[in-house]
Coordinates of C-alpha atoms in Angstrom, one line a residue:
F1 CA -0.1 0.1 -0.1
K2 CA 3.0 2.3 -0.1
V3 CA 6.5 2.4 -1.4
E4 CA 9.2 4.4 0.7
E5 CA 11.9 5.0 -2.1
N6 CA 15.4 3.3 -1.4
F7 CA 13.9 1.4 1.4
V8 CA 10.7 -0.7 1.2
A9 CA 7.6 -1.4 -0.9
H10 CA 4.7 -2.3 2.1
F11 CA 1.8 -4.2 1.5
G12 CA -0.4 -7.0 2.7
I13 CA -3.7 -5.8 4.3
N14 CA -6.3 -7.7 2.2
G15 CA -8.8 -5.7 0.3
D16 CA -12.0 -7.2 1.8
P17 CA -12.5 -5.8 5.4
T18 CA -13.9 -8.9 6.7
V19 CA -10.8 -11.1 5.6
S20 CA -8.5 -8.6 7.4
E21 CA -10.3 -8.9 10.4
A22 CA -10.3 -12.4 10.5
W23 CA -6.4 -12.5 9.9
G24 CA -5.9 -9.7 12.4
M25 CA -6.9 -11.8 15.2
R26 CA -4.4 -14.4 14.3
P27 CA -1.0 -12.6 15.1
L28 CA 2.1 -14.7 14.1
P29 CA 4.9 -15.6 16.0
E30 CA 8.1 -13.6 15.2
D31 CA 10.7 -15.6 13.3
P32 CA 14.4 -15.6 14.4
V33 CA 16.6 -13.5 11.9
K34 CA 18.6 -16.1 9.6
E35 CA 19.0 -14.2 6.8
S36 CA 19.6 -10.3 6.2
N37 CA 17.1 -7.7 4.7
K38 CA 19.1 -7.4 1.5
R39 CA 17.3 -6.2 -1.9
G40 CA 14.6 -8.4 -2.9
Y41 CA 14.2 -10.1 0.2
L42 CA 10.6 -10.1 2.0
S43 CA 10.2 -9.5 5.7
F44 CA 6.8 -9.5 7.9
A45 CA 6.1 -5.6 9.2
P46 CA 4.6 -4.9 12.4
D47 CA 1.0 -4.7 12.3
S48 CA 0.1 -1.0 11.3
R49 CA -2.7 -1.0 14.0
A50 CA -0.2 -2.3 16.7
R51 CA 1.9 1.0 16.6
L52 CA 4.6 -0.3 18.8
G53 CA 5.6 -3.1 16.5
T54 CA 4.7 -5.9 19.0
M55 CA 2.6 -8.4 16.7
T56 CA 2.9 -9.5 13.3
T57 CA -0.1 -10.5 11.0
T58 CA -0.2 -10.1 7.2
E59 CA 1.8 -7.1 6.5
V60 CA 4.9 -7.6 4.4
F61 CA 7.5 -5.5 3.0
I62 CA 10.1 -5.8 0.1
N63 CA 13.4 -4.4 0.9
L64 CA 14.2 -2.2 -2.2
V65 CA 17.7 -2.0 -1.3
D66 CA 20.0 -3.6 1.3
N67 CA 18.4 -2.9 4.7
T68 CA 20.9 -4.7 6.8
H69 CA 19.9 -2.3 9.9
L70 CA 16.6 -4.2 10.1
D71 CA 18.3 -7.2 11.0
D72 CA 19.1 -6.0 14.6
E73 CA 15.6 -4.6 15.1
G74 CA 14.4 -8.4 14.4
F75 CA 12.7 -8.1 10.9
A76 CA 13.5 -11.7 9.8
P77 CA 13.3 -12.4 5.8
F78 CA 11.3 -15.6 4.9
A79 CA 11.4 -15.2 1.4
R80 CA 13.4 -13.5 -1.7
I81 CA 12.5 -12.5 -5.3
V82 CA 14.4 -14.5 -7.5
S83 CA 13.0 -13.1 -10.9
G84 CA 11.3 -10.0 -11.8
I85 CA 12.6 -7.5 -9.2
Q86 CA 12.3 -4.7 -12.3
T87 CA 8.3 -5.2 -11.8
I88 CA 9.0 -4.3 -7.8
D89 CA 11.2 -1.3 -9.1
A90 CA 8.3 0.0 -11.2
L91 CA 5.7 0.1 -8.3
Y92 CA 3.9 3.7 -8.3
S93 CA 5.4 5.6 -5.4
A94 CA 4.3 8.7 -5.4
Y95 CA 1.9 8.1 -2.3
S96 CA 4.6 8.3 0.5
S97 CA 4.1 8.1 4.2
S98 CA 6.6 11.0 4.5
I99 CA 6.2 13.4 1.7
T100 CA 9.1 15.3 2.8
S101 CA 11.3 12.2 2.3
N102 CA 9.9 11.5 -1.1
P103 CA 10.1 14.7 -3.6
A104 CA 8.1 13.0 -6.0
A105 CA 5.0 12.2 -3.5
T106 CA 2.2 14.5 -4.2
I107 CA 0.1 12.9 -1.7
A108 CA 0.4 11.1 1.6
A109 CA 0.4 7.3 1.6
P110 CA -2.6 5.3 2.5
D111 CA -3.8 5.0 6.1
P112 CA -3.6 1.4 6.9
I113 CA -6.3 1.7 9.4
K114 CA -8.7 2.9 6.9
I115 CA -7.6 -0.1 4.4
Y116 CA -8.3 -2.3 7.3
M117 CA -11.9 -1.0 7.8
Q118 CA -12.8 -0.2 4.1
G119 CA -10.5 -2.4 1.9
N120 CA -10.1 -1.8 -1.9
R121 CA -13.0 0.6 -1.9
Y122 CA -10.9 3.2 0.0
L123 CA -7.7 2.6 -2.0
E124 CA -9.7 2.5 -5.3
E125 CA -11.5 5.9 -4.3
N126 CA -8.5 7.7 -3.0
Y127 CA -5.5 6.3 -4.8
P128 CA -6.5 5.7 -8.4
Q129 CA -2.7 5.2 -9.4
L130 CA -1.6 2.7 -6.6
S131 CA -0.1 -0.5 -7.9
F132 CA -1.8 -3.7 -6.8
I133 CA -0.1 -6.9 -6.5
I134 CA -2.4 -9.8 -8.2
G135 CA -0.6 -12.8 -8.2
T136 CA 2.6 -14.4 -7.2
R137 CA 4.4 -17.9 -7.3
V138 CA 6.3 -19.9 -4.8
E139 CA 9.1 -21.9 -6.2
R140 CA 9.8 -25.1 -4.3
D141 CA 13.1 -25.9 -5.4
L142 CA 15.6 -26.5 -2.5
T143 CA 18.6 -25.4 -4.4
P144 CA 19.5 -21.9 -3.6
P145 CA 18.3 -19.4 -6.1
P146 CA 21.2 -16.7 -7.4
P147 CA 20.6 -13.4 -5.7
A148 CA 18.0 -10.6 -7.0
S149 CA 19.5 -8.7 -9.3
D150 CA 19.0 -4.8 -10.6
S151 CA 18.5 -6.1 -14.4

């Protein structure tokens, strides 16, 4: 639901408030950090409703750059992008949680509380250019894939 340039792309709140509510009642235990938050790695984000970062639910972020400082904060990567990183780089980024940190931002990022309460209706009405993830694929190959690249 937001892209922080040179940091992360944050998403994972279901577009249906009923589904979000059901999953919100099932916080996930935090994993130990075994990998580093490098470009193309995905980690769970603290639930936006917790405000103190004390629980994890469905919110996820993709590291757009190496964010190894997040390792010490307990953000444990659980997956990585092995192809298609250029698609992530092309996500619409003019909606930012900190307009001052993103000169291209023209409007503040979506409010996660409103996404939980109103779902995609809120996003579609207020953020018409927002990028949506509509599909992914999990690779089950146990051989380590090459690191994500910029190309």
